[in-house]
Tab-separated table of C-alpha atoms and ligand atoms in Angstrom:
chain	number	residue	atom	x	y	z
X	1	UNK	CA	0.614	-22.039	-1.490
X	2	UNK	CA	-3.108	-21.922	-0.355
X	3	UNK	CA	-4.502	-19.330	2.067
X	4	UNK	CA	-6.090	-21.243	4.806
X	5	UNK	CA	-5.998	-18.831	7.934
X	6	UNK	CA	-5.768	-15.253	8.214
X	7	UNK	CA	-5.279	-12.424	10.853
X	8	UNK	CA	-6.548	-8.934	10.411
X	9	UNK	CA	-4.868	-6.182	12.570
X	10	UNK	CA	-7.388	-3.707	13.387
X	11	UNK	CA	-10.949	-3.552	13.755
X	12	UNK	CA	-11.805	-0.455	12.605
X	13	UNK	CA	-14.517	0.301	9.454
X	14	UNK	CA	-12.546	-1.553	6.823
X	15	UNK	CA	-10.721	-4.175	9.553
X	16	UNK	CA	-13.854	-5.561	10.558
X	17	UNK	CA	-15.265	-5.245	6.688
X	18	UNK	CA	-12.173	-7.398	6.039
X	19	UNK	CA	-12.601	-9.624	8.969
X	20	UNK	CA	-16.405	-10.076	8.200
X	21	UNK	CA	-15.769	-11.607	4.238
X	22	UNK	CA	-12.792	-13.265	5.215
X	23	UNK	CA	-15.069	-15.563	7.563
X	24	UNK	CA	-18.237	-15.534	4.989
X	25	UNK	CA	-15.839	-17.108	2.939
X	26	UNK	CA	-14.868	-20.020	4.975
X	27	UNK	CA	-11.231	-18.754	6.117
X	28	UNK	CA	-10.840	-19.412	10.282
X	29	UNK	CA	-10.283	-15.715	11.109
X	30	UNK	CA	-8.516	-13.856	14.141
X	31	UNK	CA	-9.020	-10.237	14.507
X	32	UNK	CA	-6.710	-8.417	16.383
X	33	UNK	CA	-7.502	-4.565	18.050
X	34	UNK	CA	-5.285	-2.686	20.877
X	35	UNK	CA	-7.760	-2.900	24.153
X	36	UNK	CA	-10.954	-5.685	24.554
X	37	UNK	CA	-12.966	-2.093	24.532
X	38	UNK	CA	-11.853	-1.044	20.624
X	39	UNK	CA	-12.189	-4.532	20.316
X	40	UNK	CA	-15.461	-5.366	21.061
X	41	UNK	CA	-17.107	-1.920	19.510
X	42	UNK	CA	-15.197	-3.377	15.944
X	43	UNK	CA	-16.860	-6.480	16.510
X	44	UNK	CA	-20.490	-4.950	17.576
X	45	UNK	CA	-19.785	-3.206	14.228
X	46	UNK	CA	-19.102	-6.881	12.093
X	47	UNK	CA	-21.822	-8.276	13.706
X	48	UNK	CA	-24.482	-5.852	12.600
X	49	UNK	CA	-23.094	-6.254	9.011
X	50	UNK	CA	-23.583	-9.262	8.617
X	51	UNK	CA	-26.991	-9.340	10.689
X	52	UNK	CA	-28.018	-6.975	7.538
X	53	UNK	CA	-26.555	-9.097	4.992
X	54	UNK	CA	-28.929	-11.703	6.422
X	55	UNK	CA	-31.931	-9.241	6.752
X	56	UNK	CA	-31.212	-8.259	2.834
X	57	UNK	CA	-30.950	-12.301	1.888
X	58	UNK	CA	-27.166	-12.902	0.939
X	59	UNK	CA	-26.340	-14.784	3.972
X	60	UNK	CA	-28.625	-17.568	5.802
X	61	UNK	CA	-28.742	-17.556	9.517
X	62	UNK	CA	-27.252	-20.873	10.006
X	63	UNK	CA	-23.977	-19.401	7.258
X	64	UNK	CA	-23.651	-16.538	9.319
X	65	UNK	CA	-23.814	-18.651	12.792
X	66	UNK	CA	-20.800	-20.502	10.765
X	67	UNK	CA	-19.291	-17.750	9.919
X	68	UNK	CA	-19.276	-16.052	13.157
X	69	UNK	CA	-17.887	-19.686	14.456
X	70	UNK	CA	-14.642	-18.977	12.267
X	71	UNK	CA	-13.998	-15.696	13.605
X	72	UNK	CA	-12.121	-14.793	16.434
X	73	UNK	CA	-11.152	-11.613	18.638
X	74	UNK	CA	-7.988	-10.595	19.922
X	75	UNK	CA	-6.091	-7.706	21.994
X	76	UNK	CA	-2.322	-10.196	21.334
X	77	UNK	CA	-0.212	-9.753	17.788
X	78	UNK	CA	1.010	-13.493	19.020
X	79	UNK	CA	-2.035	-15.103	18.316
X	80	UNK	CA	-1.443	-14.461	14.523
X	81	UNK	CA	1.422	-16.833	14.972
X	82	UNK	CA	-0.142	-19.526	12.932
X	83	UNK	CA	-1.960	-17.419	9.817
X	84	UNK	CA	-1.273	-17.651	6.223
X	85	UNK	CA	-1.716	-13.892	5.453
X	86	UNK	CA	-2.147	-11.201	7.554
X	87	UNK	CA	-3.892	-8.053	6.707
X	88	UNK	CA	-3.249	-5.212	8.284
X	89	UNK	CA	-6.019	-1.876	8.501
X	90	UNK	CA	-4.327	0.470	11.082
X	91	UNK	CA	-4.297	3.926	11.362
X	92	UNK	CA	-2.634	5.519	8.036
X	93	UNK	CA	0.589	6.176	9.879
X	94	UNK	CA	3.820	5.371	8.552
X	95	UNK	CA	5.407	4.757	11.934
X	96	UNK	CA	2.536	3.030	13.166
X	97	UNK	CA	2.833	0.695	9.881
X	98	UNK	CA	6.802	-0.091	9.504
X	99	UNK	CA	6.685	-1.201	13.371
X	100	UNK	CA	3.628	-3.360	13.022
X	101	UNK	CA	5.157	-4.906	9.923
X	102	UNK	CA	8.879	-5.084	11.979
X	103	UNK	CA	6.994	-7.163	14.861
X	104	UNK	CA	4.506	-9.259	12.617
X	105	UNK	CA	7.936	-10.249	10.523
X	106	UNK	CA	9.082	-11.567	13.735
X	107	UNK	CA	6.067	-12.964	15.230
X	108	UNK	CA	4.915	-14.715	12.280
X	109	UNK	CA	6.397	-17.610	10.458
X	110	UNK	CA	8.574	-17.235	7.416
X	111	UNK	CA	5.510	-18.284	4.847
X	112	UNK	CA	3.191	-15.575	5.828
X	113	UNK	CA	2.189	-13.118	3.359
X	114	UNK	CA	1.846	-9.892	5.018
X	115	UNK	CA	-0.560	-7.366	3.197
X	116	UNK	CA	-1.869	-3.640	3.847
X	117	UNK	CA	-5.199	-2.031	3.508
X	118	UNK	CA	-3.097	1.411	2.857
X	119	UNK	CA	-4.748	3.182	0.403
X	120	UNK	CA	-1.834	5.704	-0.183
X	121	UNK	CA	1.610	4.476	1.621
X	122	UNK	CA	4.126	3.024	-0.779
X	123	UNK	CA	4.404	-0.385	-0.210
X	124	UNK	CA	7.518	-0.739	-0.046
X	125	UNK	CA	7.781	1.413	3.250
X	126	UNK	CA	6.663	-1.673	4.846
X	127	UNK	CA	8.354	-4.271	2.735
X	128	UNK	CA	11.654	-2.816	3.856
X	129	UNK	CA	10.735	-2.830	7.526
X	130	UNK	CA	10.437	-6.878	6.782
X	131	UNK	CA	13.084	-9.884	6.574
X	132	UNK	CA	10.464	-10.884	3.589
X	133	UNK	CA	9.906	-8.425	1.094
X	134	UNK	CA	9.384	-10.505	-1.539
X	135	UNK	CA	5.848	-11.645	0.737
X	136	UNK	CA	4.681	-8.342	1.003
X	137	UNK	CA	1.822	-6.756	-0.725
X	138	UNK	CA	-0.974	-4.079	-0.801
X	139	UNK	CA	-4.568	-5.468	-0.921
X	140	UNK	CA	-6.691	-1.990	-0.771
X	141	UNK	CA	-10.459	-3.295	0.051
X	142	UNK	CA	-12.903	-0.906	-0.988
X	143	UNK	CA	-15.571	0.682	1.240
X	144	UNK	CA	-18.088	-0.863	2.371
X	145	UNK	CA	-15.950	-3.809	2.047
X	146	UNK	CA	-18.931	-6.791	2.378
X	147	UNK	CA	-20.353	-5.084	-0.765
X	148	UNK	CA	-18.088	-3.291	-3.053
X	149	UNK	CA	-16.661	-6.365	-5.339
X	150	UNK	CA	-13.184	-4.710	-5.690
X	151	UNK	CA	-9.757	-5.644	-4.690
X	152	UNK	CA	-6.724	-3.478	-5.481
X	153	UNK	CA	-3.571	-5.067	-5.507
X	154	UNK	CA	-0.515	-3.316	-5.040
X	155	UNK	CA	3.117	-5.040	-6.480
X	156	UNK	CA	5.901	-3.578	-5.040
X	157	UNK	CA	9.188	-4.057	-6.837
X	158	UNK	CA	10.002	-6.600	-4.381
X	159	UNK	CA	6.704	-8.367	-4.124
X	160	UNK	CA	7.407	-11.725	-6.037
X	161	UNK	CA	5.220	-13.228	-8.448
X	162	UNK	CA	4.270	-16.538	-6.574
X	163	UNK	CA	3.012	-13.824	-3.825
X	164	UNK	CA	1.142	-12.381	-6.325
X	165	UNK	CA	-0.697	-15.381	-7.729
X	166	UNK	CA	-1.406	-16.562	-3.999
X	167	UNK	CA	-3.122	-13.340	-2.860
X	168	UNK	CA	-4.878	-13.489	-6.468
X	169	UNK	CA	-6.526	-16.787	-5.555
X	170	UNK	CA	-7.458	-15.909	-2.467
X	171	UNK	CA	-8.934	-12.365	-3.350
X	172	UNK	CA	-10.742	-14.008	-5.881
X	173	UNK	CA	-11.758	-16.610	-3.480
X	174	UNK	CA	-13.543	-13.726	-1.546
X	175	UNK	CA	-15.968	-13.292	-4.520
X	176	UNK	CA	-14.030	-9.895	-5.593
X	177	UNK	CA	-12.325	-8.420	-8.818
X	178	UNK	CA	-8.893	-8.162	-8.419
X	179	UNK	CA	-7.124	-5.301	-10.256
X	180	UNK	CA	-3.676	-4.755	-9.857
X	181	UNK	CA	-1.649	-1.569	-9.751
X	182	UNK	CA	1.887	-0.769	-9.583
X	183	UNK	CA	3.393	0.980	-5.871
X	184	UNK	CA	2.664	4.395	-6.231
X	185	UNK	CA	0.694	6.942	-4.637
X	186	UNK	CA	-2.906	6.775	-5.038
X	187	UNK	CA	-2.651	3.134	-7.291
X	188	UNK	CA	-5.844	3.042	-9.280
X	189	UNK	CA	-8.510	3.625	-8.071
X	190	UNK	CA	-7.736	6.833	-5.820
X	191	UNK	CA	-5.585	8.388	-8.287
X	192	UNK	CA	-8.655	8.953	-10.468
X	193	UNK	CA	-11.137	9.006	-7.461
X	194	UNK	CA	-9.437	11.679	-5.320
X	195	UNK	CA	-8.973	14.624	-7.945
X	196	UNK	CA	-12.542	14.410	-8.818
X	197	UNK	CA	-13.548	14.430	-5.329
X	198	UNK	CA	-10.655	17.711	-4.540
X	199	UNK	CA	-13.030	19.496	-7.618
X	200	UNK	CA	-16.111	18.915	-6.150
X	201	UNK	CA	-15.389	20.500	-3.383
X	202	UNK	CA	-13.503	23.684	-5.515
X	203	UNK	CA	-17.103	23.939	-7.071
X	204	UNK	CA	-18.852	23.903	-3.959
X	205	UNK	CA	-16.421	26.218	-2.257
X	206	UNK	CA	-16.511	29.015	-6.026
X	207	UNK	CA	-20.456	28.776	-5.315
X	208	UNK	CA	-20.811	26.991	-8.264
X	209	UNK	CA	-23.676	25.328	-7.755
X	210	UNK	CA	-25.358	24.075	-4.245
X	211	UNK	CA	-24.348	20.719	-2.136
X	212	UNK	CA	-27.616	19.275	-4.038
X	213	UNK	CA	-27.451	19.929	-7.582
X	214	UNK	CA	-23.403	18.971	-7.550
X	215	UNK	CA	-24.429	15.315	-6.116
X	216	UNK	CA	-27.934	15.396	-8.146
X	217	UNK	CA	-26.161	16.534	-11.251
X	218	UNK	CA	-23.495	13.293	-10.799
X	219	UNK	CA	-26.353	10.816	-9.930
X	220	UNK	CA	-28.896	11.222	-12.289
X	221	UNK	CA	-25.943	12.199	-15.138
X	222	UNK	CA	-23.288	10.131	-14.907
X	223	UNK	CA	-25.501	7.261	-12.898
X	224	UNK	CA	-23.072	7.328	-9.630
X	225	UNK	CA	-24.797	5.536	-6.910
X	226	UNK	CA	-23.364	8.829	-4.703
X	227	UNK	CA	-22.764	12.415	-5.833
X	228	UNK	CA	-19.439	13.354	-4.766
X	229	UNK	CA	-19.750	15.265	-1.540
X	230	UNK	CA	-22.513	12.566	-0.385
X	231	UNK	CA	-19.235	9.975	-1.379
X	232	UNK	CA	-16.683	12.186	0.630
X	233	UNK	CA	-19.252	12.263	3.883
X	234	UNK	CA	-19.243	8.595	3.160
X	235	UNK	CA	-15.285	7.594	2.783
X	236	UNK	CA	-14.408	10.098	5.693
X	237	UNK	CA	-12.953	14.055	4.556
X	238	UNK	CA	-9.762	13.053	6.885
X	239	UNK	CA	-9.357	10.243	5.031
X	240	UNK	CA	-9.587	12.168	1.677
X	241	UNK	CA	-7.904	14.851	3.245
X	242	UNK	CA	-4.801	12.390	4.390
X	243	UNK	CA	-4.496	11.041	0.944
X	244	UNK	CA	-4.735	14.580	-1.156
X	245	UNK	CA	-2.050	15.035	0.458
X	246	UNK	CA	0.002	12.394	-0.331
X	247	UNK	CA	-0.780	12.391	-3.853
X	248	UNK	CA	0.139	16.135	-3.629
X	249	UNK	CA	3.587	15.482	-2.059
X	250	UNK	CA	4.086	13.169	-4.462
X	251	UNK	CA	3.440	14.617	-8.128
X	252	UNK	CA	3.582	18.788	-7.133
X	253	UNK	CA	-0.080	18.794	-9.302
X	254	UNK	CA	-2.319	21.329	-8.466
X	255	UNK	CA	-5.454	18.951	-9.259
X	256	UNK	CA	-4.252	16.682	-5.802
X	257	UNK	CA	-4.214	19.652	-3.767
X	258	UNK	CA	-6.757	19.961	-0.695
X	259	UNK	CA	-8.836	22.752	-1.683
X	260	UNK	CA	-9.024	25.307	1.892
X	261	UNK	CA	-12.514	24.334	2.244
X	262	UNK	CA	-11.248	20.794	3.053
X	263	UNK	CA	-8.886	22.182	5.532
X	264	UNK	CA	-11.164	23.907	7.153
X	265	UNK	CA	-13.662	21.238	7.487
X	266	UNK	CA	-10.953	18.534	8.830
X	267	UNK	CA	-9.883	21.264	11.378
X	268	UNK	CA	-13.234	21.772	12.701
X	269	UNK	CA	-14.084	18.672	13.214
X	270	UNK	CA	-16.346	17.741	10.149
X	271	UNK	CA	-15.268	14.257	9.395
X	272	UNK	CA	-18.709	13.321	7.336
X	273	UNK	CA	-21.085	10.912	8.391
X	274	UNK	CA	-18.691	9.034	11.186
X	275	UNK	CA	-18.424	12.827	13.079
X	276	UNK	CA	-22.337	13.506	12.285
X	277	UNK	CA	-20.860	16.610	10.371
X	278	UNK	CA	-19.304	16.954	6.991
X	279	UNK	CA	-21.278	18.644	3.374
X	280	UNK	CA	-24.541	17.582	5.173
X	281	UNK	CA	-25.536	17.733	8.668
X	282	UNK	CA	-26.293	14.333	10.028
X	283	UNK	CA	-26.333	15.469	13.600
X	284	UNK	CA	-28.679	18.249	12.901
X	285	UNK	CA	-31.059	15.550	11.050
X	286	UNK	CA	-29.938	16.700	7.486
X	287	UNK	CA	-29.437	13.749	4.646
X	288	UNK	CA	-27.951	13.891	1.232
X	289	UNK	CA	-30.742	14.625	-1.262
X	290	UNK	CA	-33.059	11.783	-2.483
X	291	UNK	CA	-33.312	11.516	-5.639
B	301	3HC	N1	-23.261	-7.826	3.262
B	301	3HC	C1	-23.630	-8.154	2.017
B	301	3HC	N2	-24.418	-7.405	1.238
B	301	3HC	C2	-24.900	-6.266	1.750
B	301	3HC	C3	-24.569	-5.844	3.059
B	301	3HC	C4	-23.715	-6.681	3.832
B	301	3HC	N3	-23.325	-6.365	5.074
B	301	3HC	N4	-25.170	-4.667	3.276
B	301	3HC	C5	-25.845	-4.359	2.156
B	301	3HC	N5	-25.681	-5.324	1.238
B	301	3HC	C6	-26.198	-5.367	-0.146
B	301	3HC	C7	-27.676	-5.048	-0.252
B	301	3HC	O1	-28.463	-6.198	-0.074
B	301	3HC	C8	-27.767	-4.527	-1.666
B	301	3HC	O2	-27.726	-5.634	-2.583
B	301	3HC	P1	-28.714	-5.701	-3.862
B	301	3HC	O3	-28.293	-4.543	-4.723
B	301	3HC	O4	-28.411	-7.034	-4.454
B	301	3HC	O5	-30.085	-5.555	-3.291
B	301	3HC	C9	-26.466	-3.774	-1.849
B	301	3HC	O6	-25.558	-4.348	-0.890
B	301	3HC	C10	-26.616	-2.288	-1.597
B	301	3HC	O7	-27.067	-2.106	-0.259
B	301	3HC	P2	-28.135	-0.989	0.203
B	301	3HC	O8	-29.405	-1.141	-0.567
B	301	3HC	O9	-28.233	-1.002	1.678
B	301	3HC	O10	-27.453	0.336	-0.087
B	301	3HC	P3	-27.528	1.295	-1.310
B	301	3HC	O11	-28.183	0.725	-2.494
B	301	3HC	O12	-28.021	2.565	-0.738
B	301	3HC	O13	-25.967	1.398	-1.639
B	301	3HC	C11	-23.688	1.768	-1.276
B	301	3HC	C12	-25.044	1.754	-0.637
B	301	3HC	C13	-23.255	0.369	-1.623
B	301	3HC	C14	-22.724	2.344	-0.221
B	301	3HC	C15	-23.744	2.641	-2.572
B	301	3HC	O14	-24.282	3.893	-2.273
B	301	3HC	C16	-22.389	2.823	-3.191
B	301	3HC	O15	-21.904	1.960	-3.896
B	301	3HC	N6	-21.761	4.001	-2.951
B	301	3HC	C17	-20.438	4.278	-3.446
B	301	3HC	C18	-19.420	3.612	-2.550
B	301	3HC	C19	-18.016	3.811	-3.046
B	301	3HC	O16	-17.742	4.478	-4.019
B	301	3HC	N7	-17.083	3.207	-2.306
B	301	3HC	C20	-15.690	3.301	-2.632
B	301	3HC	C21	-15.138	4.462	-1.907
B	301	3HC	S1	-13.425	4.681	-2.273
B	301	3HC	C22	-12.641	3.674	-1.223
B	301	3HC	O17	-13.205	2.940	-0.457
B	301	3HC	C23	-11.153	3.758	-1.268
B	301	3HC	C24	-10.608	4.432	-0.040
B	301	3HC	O18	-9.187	4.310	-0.074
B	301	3HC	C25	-10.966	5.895	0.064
């Protein structure tokens, strides 16, 4: 089966990096967000994206006019009646998940593939909330999503092979590696991602070394393009904090557990760059050392 159209459901940081490729890459697009408001702030967010890929020379003006041609908004789960895959990027809820996947299993027609941006929910939590299992997939987009060149795939043991090969071709088709992973917590990439994140933060938190020499020391010595608390500002320190936990719940390791510091951070409010507060100050006109 070929991917021709495709639905997004939410239009958040990775639903409209999702949307935004999707159309770059020729697929007629509808994005779908709970109120016109969240709607329209998710699309004010795609649209500067791609005005910078244009600034930076990827994208031509008359390729993003065509791109923004193929894309369309919308507040109704019905108007993904007609797509070939739908990807969904809500909220890391369980609940929220299984019921989206329950009504887009009803609402959409039996050849759909229906796929999740989780980055830690087994997939098969949403597979089983589906009359079509075998159609369901995770396909965790990296962030920022118009320039990392990463796919993750997730299988779950219901996913079918033919669903596999289609979402293959089109993640490919997207100009991305696909890697794929079997359904358990964390997958790849996290897995190895979030335990070295969880230590930077136990160094930071002994006194180990300063904010600045821990991301320094992991730029100029290992060649990261971010040291690792820049990274967690970046990714979101609920979002790491949300999938520590997971991974923690999951394998009883101490290495996936949130260190305090992280707690306390999430609790007050220090989200990272999105809040204007996390290891630097945004707000307060701090940035993450130059180097
Ligand atoms: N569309 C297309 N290309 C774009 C673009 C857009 N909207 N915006 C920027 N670009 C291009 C730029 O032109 C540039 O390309 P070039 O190298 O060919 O010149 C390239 O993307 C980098 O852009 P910038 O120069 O603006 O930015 P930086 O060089 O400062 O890099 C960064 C920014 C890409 C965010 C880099 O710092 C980075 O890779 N950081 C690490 C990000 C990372 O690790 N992400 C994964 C997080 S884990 C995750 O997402 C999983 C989740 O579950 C937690």
């Amino acid at each position: 089966m070929d991917i021709k159209t495709v639905g997004v459901v939410g239009c958040g940081l990775m639903g409209a990096g999702i949307a935004e490729v999707c159309a770059r890459s020729g697929y007629d697009t509808v994005v779908r967000e709970v109120t016109d408001e969240v709607l329209e702030k998710g699309m004010e967010r795609l649209r500067r994206s791609i005005g910078t890929a244009v600034e930076r020379g990827k994208l031509s003006s008359e390729e993003r006019d065509a791109a923004l041609g193929r894309l369309r908004g919308s507040t109704r789960l019905e108007e993904l009646a007609d797509r070939d895959l739908v990807i969904e990027a809500v909220v890391e809820s369980l609940d929220t998940k299984r019921e989206l996947f329950r009504t887009l299993d009803a609402v959409c027609p039996p050849h759909t593939i229906l796929a999740s941006n989780t980055s830690s929910i087994p997939i098969i939590e949403m597979a089983s909330a589906t009359q079509r299992p075998d159609r369901v997939l995770g396909m965790h987009f990296m962030n920022p999503v118009p320039v990392m060149r990463l796919i993750e795939f997730v299988q779950a043991i219901t996913t079918s092979e033919e669903t596999l090969a289609t979402a293959r071709a089109f993640g490919e088709s997207l100009g991305k590696r696909v890697i794929v992973a079997k359904d358990r917590a964390g997958f790849i990439v996290n897995m190895l991602l979030v335990p070295y994140l969880l230590e930077a933060i136990r160094m930071y938190e002994n006194g180990v070394a300063s904010r600045e020499d821990i991301d320094i020391g992991m730029v100029l010595g290992t060649n990261h393009p971010m040291g690792p608390l820049t990274l967690l500002d970046y990714v979101g320190l609920d979002t790491t904090y949300y999938i520590a936990n997971i991974l923690f719940e999951e394998f009883r390791q101490s290495q996936y557990a949130p260190p305090p510091l992280l707690k306390q951070m999430v609790t007050a409010g220090f989200h990272g760059r999105k809040s204007g507060r996390g290891f630097y100050d945004y707000a307060g006109g701090e940035q993450p050392p130059k180097v």
